[in-house]
mmCIF file of C-alpha atoms in Angstrom:
data_model
loop_
_atom_site.group_PDB
_atom_site.id
_atom_site.type_symbol
_atom_site.label_atom_id
_atom_site.label_comp_id
_atom_site.label_asym_id
_atom_site.label_seq_id
_atom_site.Cartn_x
_atom_site.Cartn_y
_atom_site.Cartn_z
ATOM 1 C CA MET A 11 135.152 -249.829 -31.336
ATOM 2 C CA GLU A 12 134.936 -247.625 -28.274
ATOM 3 C CA ASN A 13 137.722 -249.644 -26.616
ATOM 4 C CA GLU A 14 140.045 -249.511 -29.591
ATOM 5 C CA PRO A 15 142.904 -246.994 -29.386
ATOM 6 C CA ILE A 16 142.548 -243.804 -31.389
ATOM 7 C CA PRO A 17 145.327 -243.259 -33.949
ATOM 8 C CA ASN A 18 147.863 -240.738 -32.747
ATOM 9 C CA SER A 19 146.534 -237.977 -34.963
ATOM 10 C CA LYS A 20 144.971 -234.726 -33.823
ATOM 11 C CA ASN A 21 142.779 -234.771 -36.909
ATOM 12 C CA LYS A 22 140.876 -237.925 -35.935
ATOM 13 C CA VAL A 23 137.739 -237.967 -33.788
ATOM 14 C CA LEU A 24 135.705 -240.905 -32.500
ATOM 15 C CA VAL A 25 131.964 -240.235 -32.680
ATOM 16 C CA LYS A 26 129.218 -242.280 -31.041
ATOM 17 C CA VAL A 27 126.591 -242.420 -33.780
ATOM 18 C CA LYS A 28 123.124 -241.360 -32.708
ATOM 19 C CA ALA A 29 121.471 -241.410 -36.144
ATOM 20 C CA PHE A 30 122.369 -242.098 -39.778
ATOM 21 C CA SER A 31 120.467 -241.754 -43.016
ATOM 22 C CA VAL A 32 119.960 -244.365 -45.723
ATOM 23 C CA ASN A 33 120.831 -243.201 -49.237
ATOM 24 C CA PRO A 34 120.207 -244.716 -52.672
ATOM 25 C CA LEU A 35 123.985 -245.247 -52.995
ATOM 26 C CA ASP A 36 123.935 -247.526 -49.937
ATOM 27 C CA LEU A 37 121.114 -249.567 -51.430
ATOM 28 C CA GLU A 38 122.842 -249.937 -54.790
ATOM 29 C CA VAL A 39 126.182 -250.962 -53.239
ATOM 30 C CA SER A 40 124.396 -253.532 -51.075
ATOM 31 C CA ARG A 41 122.971 -255.014 -54.274
ATOM 32 C CA GLY A 42 126.391 -255.335 -55.866
ATOM 33 C CA TYR A 43 126.885 -251.957 -57.539
ATOM 34 C CA LEU A 44 130.651 -251.281 -57.874
ATOM 35 C CA ASP A 45 131.489 -254.890 -56.921
ATOM 36 C CA LYS A 46 134.397 -255.051 -59.343
ATOM 37 C CA PHE A 47 135.854 -251.796 -58.115
ATOM 38 C CA LEU A 48 135.413 -252.715 -54.459
ATOM 39 C CA ARG A 49 136.425 -256.359 -55.035
ATOM 40 C CA LEU A 50 133.958 -257.701 -52.556
ATOM 41 C CA GLY A 51 131.446 -260.453 -52.153
ATOM 42 C CA ARG A 52 127.931 -259.846 -50.966
ATOM 43 C CA LYS A 53 125.071 -261.673 -49.374
ATOM 44 C CA GLY A 54 121.763 -259.854 -49.318
ATOM 45 C CA ASN A 55 122.401 -256.436 -47.799
ATOM 46 C CA ASP A 56 125.556 -257.541 -45.949
ATOM 47 C CA VAL A 57 128.535 -256.415 -47.978
ATOM 48 C CA GLU A 58 131.843 -258.027 -47.026
ATOM 49 C CA GLY A 59 134.713 -255.600 -46.583
ATOM 50 C CA VAL A 60 132.510 -252.555 -47.024
ATOM 51 C CA ARG A 61 130.776 -250.259 -44.570
ATOM 52 C CA LEU A 62 127.681 -248.473 -45.756
ATOM 53 C CA GLY A 63 126.338 -245.051 -44.823
ATOM 54 C CA LYS A 64 127.379 -241.467 -45.603
ATOM 55 C CA ASP A 65 125.440 -239.100 -43.281
ATOM 56 C CA PHE A 66 125.583 -239.179 -39.489
ATOM 57 C CA SER A 67 124.888 -237.266 -36.310
ATOM 58 C CA GLY A 68 126.315 -238.121 -32.921
ATOM 59 C CA GLU A 69 128.504 -237.246 -29.940
ATOM 60 C CA VAL A 70 132.288 -236.866 -29.708
ATOM 61 C CA VAL A 71 133.675 -239.516 -27.312
ATOM 62 C CA LYS A 72 137.410 -239.482 -28.082
ATOM 63 C CA ILE A 73 139.807 -237.094 -29.765
ATOM 64 C CA GLY A 74 143.114 -237.963 -31.432
ATOM 65 C CA GLY A 75 146.136 -236.859 -29.423
ATOM 66 C CA GLY A 76 144.358 -237.558 -26.139
ATOM 67 C CA ASP A 77 144.272 -234.006 -24.802
ATOM 68 C CA GLY A 78 140.479 -233.701 -24.937
ATOM 69 C CA GLU A 79 140.359 -230.675 -27.223
ATOM 70 C CA ASN A 80 142.133 -229.864 -30.461
ATOM 71 C CA SER A 81 141.673 -227.817 -33.576
ATOM 72 C CA THR A 82 142.769 -227.955 -37.167
ATOM 73 C CA GLY A 83 145.008 -225.327 -38.701
ATOM 74 C CA LYS A 84 141.864 -223.475 -39.728
ATOM 75 C CA GLY A 85 140.559 -223.307 -36.175
ATOM 76 C CA ARG A 86 137.775 -225.926 -36.086
ATOM 77 C CA LYS A 87 137.607 -227.000 -32.433
ATOM 78 C CA PHE A 88 135.814 -229.931 -30.843
ATOM 79 C CA LYS A 89 135.787 -231.398 -27.369
ATOM 80 C CA ILE A 90 134.500 -234.577 -25.809
ATOM 81 C CA GLY A 91 130.743 -234.373 -25.377
ATOM 82 C CA ASP A 92 130.144 -232.098 -28.371
ATOM 83 C CA GLU A 93 127.152 -233.026 -30.512
ATOM 84 C CA VAL A 94 128.240 -233.104 -34.147
ATOM 85 C CA PHE A 95 126.986 -234.081 -37.586
ATOM 86 C CA GLY A 96 128.584 -234.556 -40.985
ATOM 87 C CA ALA A 97 129.203 -236.801 -43.970
ATOM 88 C CA ILE A 98 132.071 -238.975 -45.127
ATOM 89 C CA SER A 99 133.432 -239.170 -48.661
ATOM 90 C CA ALA A 100 131.245 -240.738 -51.328
ATOM 91 C CA ALA A 101 134.204 -242.928 -52.337
ATOM 92 C CA ASP A 102 134.946 -244.122 -48.779
ATOM 93 C CA PHE A 103 133.582 -247.632 -48.367
ATOM 94 C CA LYS A 104 136.074 -248.767 -45.721
ATOM 95 C CA ASN A 105 134.450 -246.391 -43.285
ATOM 96 C CA GLY A 106 130.684 -246.108 -42.887
ATOM 97 C CA THR A 107 128.105 -244.344 -40.772
ATOM 98 C CA MET A 108 125.906 -247.422 -40.289
ATOM 99 C CA ALA A 109 127.744 -248.276 -37.090
ATOM 100 C CA GLU A 110 127.712 -247.642 -33.357
ATOM 101 C CA TYR A 111 130.959 -245.667 -33.550
ATOM 102 C CA LEU A 112 132.588 -243.746 -36.382
ATOM 103 C CA LEU A 113 136.223 -242.673 -36.676
ATOM 104 C CA VAL A 114 136.212 -239.533 -38.780
ATOM 105 C CA ASP A 115 138.478 -236.656 -39.755
ATOM 106 C CA ARG A 116 137.537 -233.511 -37.859
ATOM 107 C CA LYS A 117 137.304 -231.510 -41.087
ATOM 108 C CA GLN A 118 134.222 -233.625 -41.883
ATOM 109 C CA LEU A 119 132.523 -232.574 -38.630
ATOM 110 C CA MET A 120 130.124 -229.729 -37.919
ATOM 111 C CA LYS A 121 128.608 -228.721 -34.594
ATOM 112 C CA LYS A 122 124.956 -229.704 -34.306
ATOM 113 C CA PRO A 123 122.576 -226.953 -33.156
ATOM 114 C CA LYS A 124 120.797 -227.882 -29.929
ATOM 115 C CA ARG A 125 117.394 -227.178 -31.463
ATOM 116 C CA LEU A 126 117.885 -230.003 -33.982
ATOM 117 C CA THR A 127 117.453 -233.649 -33.120
ATOM 118 C CA HIS A 128 120.095 -236.094 -34.305
ATOM 119 C CA LYS A 129 117.486 -237.478 -36.682
ATOM 120 C CA GLU A 130 116.969 -234.083 -38.283
ATOM 121 C CA ALA A 131 120.667 -233.234 -38.451
ATOM 122 C CA CYS A 132 121.945 -236.417 -40.068
ATOM 123 C CA ALA A 133 119.605 -236.033 -43.054
ATOM 124 C CA ILE A 134 121.282 -232.834 -44.224
ATOM 125 C CA PRO A 135 125.047 -233.064 -44.926
ATOM 126 C CA PHE A 136 125.548 -235.443 -47.861
ATOM 127 C CA ALA A 137 122.709 -233.882 -49.841
ATOM 128 C CA ALA A 138 123.965 -230.407 -48.933
ATOM 129 C CA TYR A 139 127.524 -231.133 -50.081
ATOM 130 C CA THR A 140 126.154 -232.455 -53.371
ATOM 131 C CA ALA A 141 123.973 -229.380 -53.833
ATOM 132 C CA TYR A 142 126.853 -227.033 -53.060
ATOM 133 C CA ALA A 143 129.080 -228.803 -55.575
ATOM 134 C CA CYS A 144 126.432 -228.432 -58.273
ATOM 135 C CA LEU A 145 126.108 -224.729 -57.552
ATOM 136 C CA ARG A 146 129.716 -223.772 -56.894
ATOM 137 C CA THR A 147 132.499 -226.149 -57.867
ATOM 138 C CA THR A 148 131.307 -226.269 -61.449
ATOM 139 C CA GLY A 149 131.736 -222.491 -61.528
ATOM 140 C CA SER A 150 128.116 -221.987 -62.466
ATOM 141 C CA VAL A 151 127.085 -219.471 -59.805
ATOM 142 C CA ASP A 152 128.631 -216.729 -57.732
ATOM 143 C CA ARG A 153 127.279 -214.169 -55.272
ATOM 144 C CA LYS A 154 128.679 -211.392 -57.460
ATOM 145 C CA ASP A 155 126.538 -212.603 -60.335
ATOM 146 C CA PRO A 156 123.496 -214.516 -58.994
ATOM 147 C CA LYS A 157 121.665 -216.662 -61.513
ATOM 148 C CA ARG A 158 118.269 -217.949 -62.507
ATOM 149 C CA VAL A 159 118.275 -221.604 -61.458
ATOM 150 C CA LEU A 160 115.999 -224.454 -62.564
ATOM 151 C CA VAL A 161 115.931 -227.590 -60.380
ATOM 152 C CA PHE A 162 114.581 -230.888 -61.682
ATOM 153 C CA GLY A 163 113.344 -232.955 -58.727
ATOM 154 C CA GLY A 164 112.965 -230.173 -56.191
ATOM 155 C CA GLY A 165 111.375 -232.503 -53.652
ATOM 156 C CA SER A 166 114.447 -234.754 -53.442
ATOM 157 C CA ALA A 167 116.970 -234.169 -50.665
ATOM 158 C CA VAL A 168 119.514 -232.701 -53.078
ATOM 159 C CA GLY A 169 116.897 -230.675 -54.938
ATOM 160 C CA GLU A 170 115.634 -229.143 -51.696
ATOM 161 C CA CYS A 171 119.212 -228.318 -50.633
ATOM 162 C CA VAL A 172 119.998 -226.740 -54.014
ATOM 163 C CA ALA A 173 117.011 -224.411 -53.662
ATOM 164 C CA ARG A 174 117.709 -223.539 -50.035
ATOM 165 C CA ILE A 175 121.442 -222.909 -50.509
ATOM 166 C CA ALA A 176 120.950 -220.946 -53.727
ATOM 167 C CA LEU A 177 118.323 -218.664 -52.204
ATOM 168 C CA ARG A 178 119.795 -218.291 -48.705
ATOM 169 C CA SER A 179 123.374 -217.712 -49.882
ATOM 170 C CA GLY A 180 122.749 -215.195 -52.628
ATOM 171 C CA PHE A 181 123.719 -217.546 -55.452
ATOM 172 C CA ALA A 182 120.363 -217.159 -57.224
ATOM 173 C CA THR A 183 117.890 -214.411 -58.003
ATOM 174 C CA THR A 184 115.239 -216.947 -58.965
ATOM 175 C CA VAL A 185 114.739 -220.660 -58.318
ATOM 176 C CA VAL A 186 112.093 -222.661 -60.155
ATOM 177 C CA ALA A 187 111.650 -226.363 -59.367
ATOM 178 C CA THR A 188 109.792 -229.369 -60.704
ATOM 179 C CA ALA A 189 108.073 -231.412 -58.018
ATOM 180 C CA GLY A 190 105.239 -233.741 -57.212
ATOM 181 C CA LYS A 191 102.213 -232.515 -55.286
ATOM 182 C CA ALA A 192 103.580 -233.885 -52.012
ATOM 183 C CA SER A 193 106.477 -231.402 -52.147
ATOM 184 C CA GLU A 194 104.806 -228.399 -53.759
ATOM 185 C CA GLN A 195 103.645 -226.664 -50.584
ATOM 186 C CA MET A 196 106.963 -227.227 -48.804
ATOM 187 C CA LEU A 197 108.962 -225.774 -51.713
ATOM 188 C CA LYS A 198 106.741 -222.711 -52.023
ATOM 189 C CA GLU A 199 106.086 -221.864 -48.397
ATOM 190 C CA GLU A 200 109.134 -223.197 -46.536
ATOM 191 C CA VAL A 201 111.902 -223.000 -49.123
ATOM 192 C CA GLY A 202 110.587 -219.980 -51.008
ATOM 193 C CA VAL A 203 111.060 -221.075 -54.615
ATOM 194 C CA ASP A 204 109.522 -218.691 -57.132
ATOM 195 C CA ARG A 205 107.504 -221.310 -58.948
ATOM 196 C CA VAL A 206 106.842 -225.049 -58.720
ATOM 197 C CA ILE A 207 106.158 -226.928 -61.938
ATOM 198 C CA GLY A 208 104.012 -229.924 -61.105
ATOM 199 C CA TYR A 209 104.034 -233.211 -62.893
ATOM 200 C CA GLU A 210 102.167 -236.468 -62.729
ATOM 201 C CA LYS A 211 103.990 -239.567 -61.602
ATOM 202 C CA LYS A 212 104.639 -242.228 -64.191
ATOM 203 C CA LYS A 213 102.610 -245.365 -63.842
ATOM 204 C CA LYS A 214 104.774 -248.063 -62.340
ATOM 205 C CA THR A 215 105.634 -251.041 -64.428
ATOM 206 C CA ARG A 216 106.598 -254.218 -62.662
ATOM 207 C CA GLU A 217 109.013 -256.924 -63.595
ATOM 208 C CA GLU A 218 109.927 -260.336 -62.255
ATOM 209 C CA ASN A 219 113.435 -260.954 -60.978
ATOM 210 C CA SER A 220 115.154 -263.443 -58.748
ATOM 211 C CA ASN A 221 113.889 -261.645 -55.672
ATOM 212 C CA GLY A 222 110.263 -261.669 -56.787
ATOM 213 C CA ILE A 223 108.058 -258.913 -58.132
ATOM 214 C CA ILE A 224 109.623 -255.479 -57.744
ATOM 215 C CA SER A 225 108.839 -252.045 -59.073
ATOM 216 C CA LYS A 226 111.051 -250.656 -61.819
ATOM 217 C CA GLU A 227 110.466 -247.116 -60.534
ATOM 218 C CA MET A 228 112.842 -246.128 -57.710
ATOM 219 C CA SER A 229 111.834 -242.494 -57.522
ATOM 220 C CA ARG A 230 110.359 -241.415 -54.209
ATOM 221 C CA ASP A 231 108.129 -238.503 -55.262
ATOM 222 C CA ASP A 232 110.878 -236.448 -56.918
ATOM 223 C CA SER A 233 113.717 -238.950 -57.121
ATOM 224 C CA ASP A 234 115.494 -238.950 -53.769
ATOM 225 C CA SER A 235 118.928 -238.242 -55.179
ATOM 226 C CA SER A 236 120.842 -237.503 -52.037
ATOM 227 C CA SER A 237 123.587 -239.791 -53.176
ATOM 228 C CA SER A 238 123.047 -240.011 -56.889
ATOM 229 C CA SER A 239 125.891 -237.578 -57.341
ATOM 230 C CA SER A 240 128.103 -240.532 -56.664
ATOM 231 C CA SER A 241 126.182 -243.319 -58.345
ATOM 232 C CA SER A 242 123.914 -243.869 -61.281
ATOM 233 C CA SER A 243 122.036 -247.120 -61.506
ATOM 234 C CA SER A 244 122.771 -249.050 -64.643
ATOM 235 C CA ASN A 245 119.036 -249.162 -65.277
ATOM 236 C CA ASN A 246 119.152 -245.448 -66.007
ATOM 237 C CA ASN A 247 122.121 -245.415 -68.344
ATOM 238 C CA ASN A 248 120.115 -245.599 -71.539
ATOM 239 C CA ASN A 249 117.939 -242.713 -70.402
ATOM 240 C CA ASN A 250 120.922 -240.666 -69.302
ATOM 241 C CA ASN A 251 122.677 -240.677 -72.675
ATOM 242 C CA MET A 252 122.253 -237.358 -74.406
ATOM 243 C CA SER A 253 124.582 -237.956 -77.315
ATOM 244 C CA GLY A 254 122.472 -240.056 -79.628
ATOM 245 C CA GLY A 255 120.856 -237.164 -81.517
ATOM 246 C CA SER A 256 117.326 -238.248 -80.588
ATOM 247 C CA ILE A 257 115.556 -237.930 -77.272
ATOM 248 C CA ASP A 258 112.657 -240.340 -77.152
ATOM 249 C CA ASP A 259 110.276 -239.354 -74.369
ATOM 250 C CA GLY A 260 111.170 -235.655 -74.507
ATOM 251 C CA GLN A 261 111.074 -235.138 -78.258
ATOM 252 C CA ASN A 262 107.717 -233.358 -78.365
ATOM 253 C CA PHE A 263 108.301 -231.249 -75.277
ATOM 254 C CA LYS A 264 107.511 -227.538 -75.681
ATOM 255 C CA ALA A 265 109.073 -225.455 -72.913
ATOM 256 C CA LYS A 266 106.760 -222.444 -72.999
ATOM 257 C CA ASN A 267 103.634 -224.543 -73.250
ATOM 258 C CA SER A 268 104.749 -226.420 -70.138
ATOM 259 C CA ARG A 269 105.600 -223.255 -68.221
ATOM 260 C CA PHE A 270 109.348 -223.866 -67.890
ATOM 261 C CA VAL A 271 109.902 -220.492 -69.514
ATOM 262 C CA ASN A 272 107.060 -218.003 -69.391
ATOM 263 C CA ASP A 273 106.695 -215.491 -72.202
ATOM 264 C CA ALA A 274 107.390 -212.643 -69.806
ATOM 265 C CA GLU A 275 110.547 -214.075 -68.209
ATOM 266 C CA PRO A 276 114.060 -214.886 -69.436
ATOM 267 C CA SER A 277 115.510 -218.356 -69.776
ATOM 268 C CA PHE A 278 117.572 -220.008 -67.046
ATOM 269 C CA ASP A 279 121.300 -219.745 -66.437
ATOM 270 C CA VAL A 280 121.665 -223.114 -64.709
ATOM 271 C CA ALA A 281 119.619 -226.321 -64.729
ATOM 272 C CA ILE A 282 120.433 -228.889 -62.033
ATOM 273 C CA ASP A 283 118.974 -232.304 -62.746
ATOM 274 C CA THR A 284 118.518 -234.723 -59.828
ATOM 275 C CA VAL A 285 116.186 -236.942 -61.891
ATOM 276 C CA GLY A 286 118.469 -237.811 -64.795
ATOM 277 C CA THR A 287 116.181 -238.921 -67.611
ATOM 278 C CA SER A 288 116.376 -238.118 -71.308
ATOM 279 C CA LYS A 289 113.197 -236.073 -70.907
ATOM 280 C CA THR A 290 114.605 -233.825 -68.186
ATOM 281 C CA LYS A 291 117.752 -233.325 -70.249
ATOM 282 C CA PHE A 292 115.724 -232.277 -73.248
ATOM 283 C CA GLN A 293 113.600 -229.974 -71.114
ATOM 284 C CA ALA A 294 116.794 -228.322 -69.914
ATOM 285 C CA THR A 295 117.938 -227.662 -73.488
ATOM 286 C CA GLN A 296 114.708 -225.759 -74.091
ATOM 287 C CA ALA A 297 114.804 -223.806 -70.832
ATOM 288 C CA LEU A 298 118.474 -222.743 -70.703
ATOM 289 C CA LYS A 299 119.964 -219.608 -72.184
ATOM 290 C CA LYS A 300 121.705 -220.341 -75.439
ATOM 291 C CA GLY A 301 125.441 -219.838 -75.278
ATOM 292 C CA THR A 302 125.747 -219.232 -71.546
ATOM 293 C CA GLY A 303 123.372 -221.746 -69.924
ATOM 294 C CA THR A 304 124.779 -224.798 -68.118
ATOM 295 C CA TYR A 305 123.194 -228.200 -67.520
ATOM 296 C CA ILE A 306 124.434 -230.147 -64.469
ATOM 297 C CA THR A 307 123.338 -233.720 -63.843
ATOM 298 C CA LEU A 308 123.798 -235.829 -60.731
ATOM 299 C CA HIS A 309 123.687 -238.942 -62.898
ATOM 300 C CA GLY A 310 127.118 -238.895 -64.497
ATOM 301 C CA ASP A 311 128.878 -242.104 -65.492
ATOM 302 C CA MET A 312 131.981 -241.774 -63.298
ATOM 303 C CA ALA A 313 130.997 -244.310 -60.630
ATOM 304 C CA GLN A 314 129.728 -246.875 -63.103
ATOM 305 C CA LEU A 315 132.795 -246.714 -65.339
ATOM 306 C CA VAL A 316 135.191 -246.907 -62.403
ATOM 307 C CA GLY A 317 133.190 -249.816 -61.029
ATOM 308 C CA GLU A 318 133.345 -251.675 -64.322
ATOM 309 C CA SER A 319 136.930 -250.924 -65.366
ATOM 310 C CA GLY A 320 138.818 -249.933 -62.226
ATOM 311 C CA VAL A 321 140.165 -246.607 -61.041
ATOM 312 C CA VAL A 322 142.764 -245.971 -63.739
ATOM 313 C CA LEU A 323 140.969 -247.208 -66.854
ATOM 314 C CA GLY A 324 137.507 -246.281 -65.610
ATOM 315 C CA GLY A 325 138.662 -242.804 -64.610
ATOM 316 C CA ALA A 326 140.142 -242.272 -68.065
ATOM 317 C CA GLN A 327 136.954 -243.523 -69.714
ATOM 318 C CA ALA A 328 134.876 -241.186 -67.529
ATOM 319 C CA SER A 329 137.038 -238.200 -68.491
ATOM 320 C CA LEU A 330 136.596 -239.007 -72.166
ATOM 321 C CA GLU A 331 132.858 -239.540 -71.739
ATOM 322 C CA LEU A 332 132.457 -236.212 -69.939
ATOM 323 C CA LEU A 333 134.444 -234.449 -72.655
ATOM 324 C CA ARG A 334 132.253 -236.077 -75.292
ATOM 325 C CA GLU A 335 129.081 -234.977 -73.473
ATOM 326 C CA LYS A 336 130.414 -231.444 -73.087
ATOM 327 C CA THR A 337 131.303 -231.238 -76.766
ATOM 328 C CA PHE A 338 127.956 -232.629 -77.899
ATOM 329 C CA ALA A 339 125.999 -230.276 -75.624
ATOM 330 C CA ARG A 340 127.903 -227.283 -76.953
ATOM 331 C CA LEU A 341 127.639 -228.226 -80.626
ATOM 332 C CA GLN A 342 124.063 -229.494 -80.559
ATOM 333 C CA TYR A 343 122.412 -227.206 -78.004
ATOM 334 C CA ASP A 344 124.942 -224.397 -77.418
ATOM 335 C CA MET A 345 125.006 -224.988 -73.674
ATOM 336 C CA GLY A 346 127.483 -226.056 -71.017
ATOM 337 C CA TYR A 347 127.386 -229.534 -69.503
ATOM 338 C CA ASP A 348 128.819 -230.998 -66.282
ATOM 339 C CA TRP A 349 128.454 -233.743 -63.680
ATOM 340 C CA GLY A 350 127.752 -232.925 -60.032
ATOM 341 C CA TYR A 351 129.552 -234.827 -57.245
ATOM 342 C CA ALA A 352 129.591 -234.350 -53.483
ATOM 343 C CA ASN A 353 132.910 -233.207 -52.040
ATOM 344 C CA THR A 354 132.851 -233.615 -48.266
ATOM 345 C CA ASN A 355 136.431 -232.301 -48.044
ATOM 346 C CA ASP A 356 135.430 -228.859 -49.344
ATOM 347 C CA PHE A 357 136.173 -226.527 -46.425
ATOM 348 C CA ASP A 358 134.130 -223.663 -47.896
ATOM 349 C CA ALA A 359 131.144 -225.969 -48.279
ATOM 350 C CA THR A 360 131.511 -227.194 -44.691
ATOM 351 C CA ASN A 361 131.591 -223.656 -43.318
ATOM 352 C CA LEU A 362 128.551 -222.579 -45.328
ATOM 353 C CA ILE A 363 126.498 -225.681 -44.512
ATOM 354 C CA GLU A 364 127.291 -225.370 -40.801
ATOM 355 C CA TYR A 365 126.344 -221.689 -40.831
ATOM 356 C CA LEU A 366 123.062 -222.196 -42.696
ATOM 357 C CA VAL A 367 122.036 -225.111 -40.487
ATOM 358 C CA ASP A 368 122.914 -223.178 -37.340
ATOM 359 C CA LYS A 369 120.762 -220.245 -38.492
ATOM 360 C CA GLY A 370 117.847 -222.506 -39.372
ATOM 361 C CA LEU A 371 118.173 -221.775 -43.093
ATOM 362 C CA LEU A 372 119.023 -225.272 -44.325
ATOM 363 C CA SER A 373 117.141 -228.479 -43.634
ATOM 364 C CA VAL A 374 115.949 -231.624 -45.387
ATOM 365 C CA LYS A 375 112.510 -233.158 -45.238
ATOM 366 C CA ILE A 376 112.608 -236.489 -43.404
ATOM 367 C CA TYR A 377 110.204 -239.396 -43.336
ATOM 368 C CA ASP A 378 108.576 -239.117 -39.918
ATOM 369 C CA ASN A 379 105.913 -241.586 -38.896
ATOM 370 C CA ASP A 380 105.467 -242.547 -35.240
ATOM 371 C CA GLU A 381 104.022 -245.902 -36.267
ATOM 372 C CA ASP A 382 106.878 -246.701 -38.644
ATOM 373 C CA THR A 383 110.241 -245.876 -37.068
ATOM 374 C CA PHE A 384 113.720 -247.294 -37.629
ATOM 375 C CA LEU A 385 115.756 -248.038 -34.508
ATOM 376 C CA GLY A 386 119.149 -249.740 -34.374
ATOM 377 C CA LEU A 387 121.296 -251.557 -36.926
ATOM 378 C CA GLU A 388 118.792 -254.419 -37.078
ATOM 379 C CA SER A 389 116.325 -252.050 -38.780
ATOM 380 C CA VAL A 390 118.606 -251.258 -41.759
ATOM 381 C CA GLU A 391 117.044 -253.935 -43.952
ATOM 382 C CA ARG A 392 113.601 -252.465 -43.295
ATOM 383 C CA ALA A 393 114.968 -248.980 -43.938
ATOM 384 C CA PHE A 394 116.206 -250.145 -47.343
ATOM 385 C CA ARG A 395 112.724 -251.414 -48.119
ATOM 386 C CA ALA A 396 111.285 -248.050 -47.079
ATOM 387 C CA LEU A 397 113.754 -246.306 -49.387
ATOM 388 C CA ARG A 398 112.300 -248.268 -52.290
ATOM 389 C CA ASP A 399 108.729 -247.380 -51.292
ATOM 390 C CA PRO A 400 107.523 -244.261 -53.188
ATOM 391 C CA SER A 401 104.725 -243.744 -50.664
ATOM 392 C CA LYS A 402 107.231 -242.901 -47.920
ATOM 393 C CA LYS A 403 108.153 -239.255 -48.474
ATOM 394 C CA GLY A 404 111.377 -237.762 -47.171
ATOM 395 C CA LYS A 405 114.830 -238.932 -46.129
ATOM 396 C CA ILE A 406 114.895 -242.322 -44.399
ATOM 397 C CA VAL A 407 116.754 -242.082 -41.066
ATOM 398 C CA VAL A 408 117.782 -244.809 -38.626
ATOM 399 C CA GLU A 409 118.183 -243.790 -34.979
ATOM 400 C CA MET A 410 120.571 -245.626 -32.655
ATOM 401 C CA PRO A 411 119.404 -246.676 -29.168
#
């Protein structure tokens, strides 16, 4: 790709990829998720006509227009040799960060701080964009009126970013998170959440499929939902439905007894759910303020419906489904309801993420084991296996030689 001409556009930049992360969305697409929408065939993890990967970090090697340095109308400047990081759109499957070179719009680029490695930088952007969307584009929080925020799955990449952005940007007065023991210390001491509500992992059940024995649980400690804002596995759809009037595994949940709302503190203004089960939804109904509280889930049905029915019909079905969920939540629980989706074209989000990362205020825990590293495109298959392994904590990152 390095030898291919750059389109004559000042907005395009060619980046030599130094590292990319592996997200649950990549794994699901490689297995055939959204096949109908993408109209592709697949063989194992090789998806014809589709490029996988959303996060990246690398070096600028060519700039559209050929003059070596350009800027957008809003003044974002890059030059050849700059180290950059960023994320591409969740809906962009023609492009992909799992490559040696990436042609990307400059508005999707941020300058990488020298103190960060490419491995550390590439783990941040897609999760951060998703977190920002949950906090801001839904209209749930504002610096003029900071909120009390509850995060389900605080140890996931998105959950960690929600807490960091909310606290560092003045969007929240209080952040409380659910998390497994592996993430509790990090959330308290590094992120600074007010309280961590621990929980025990579910026992794994195993089932036989055509690929052999696999675990039904895909959560990695706290459900690594760095890309679940754009996809929701069909295995979770029954658990994600809140409109049936009964909530099986959360029916006997008592918020105060489980410390979601202490007797001496008010309820929450916003609950952001990266886990997406019927239990976490029910817990949110008990913890949110009646009338003004808002529940935001990363596990909406948009991607699935579009994948099954196409852009036009599926989009219409998703709009109706969201309206139905909103109406049910208001009538049944007197709370707001919304879906959270990453928007990598949000200029305000890009500016804030770049600023927080530059100041050392925003980061994502990565899986870092000297004896188990991922190097080069040939290691992607092994990286996918690591993503499915709940014992490997943190974002899975592949470094390029």
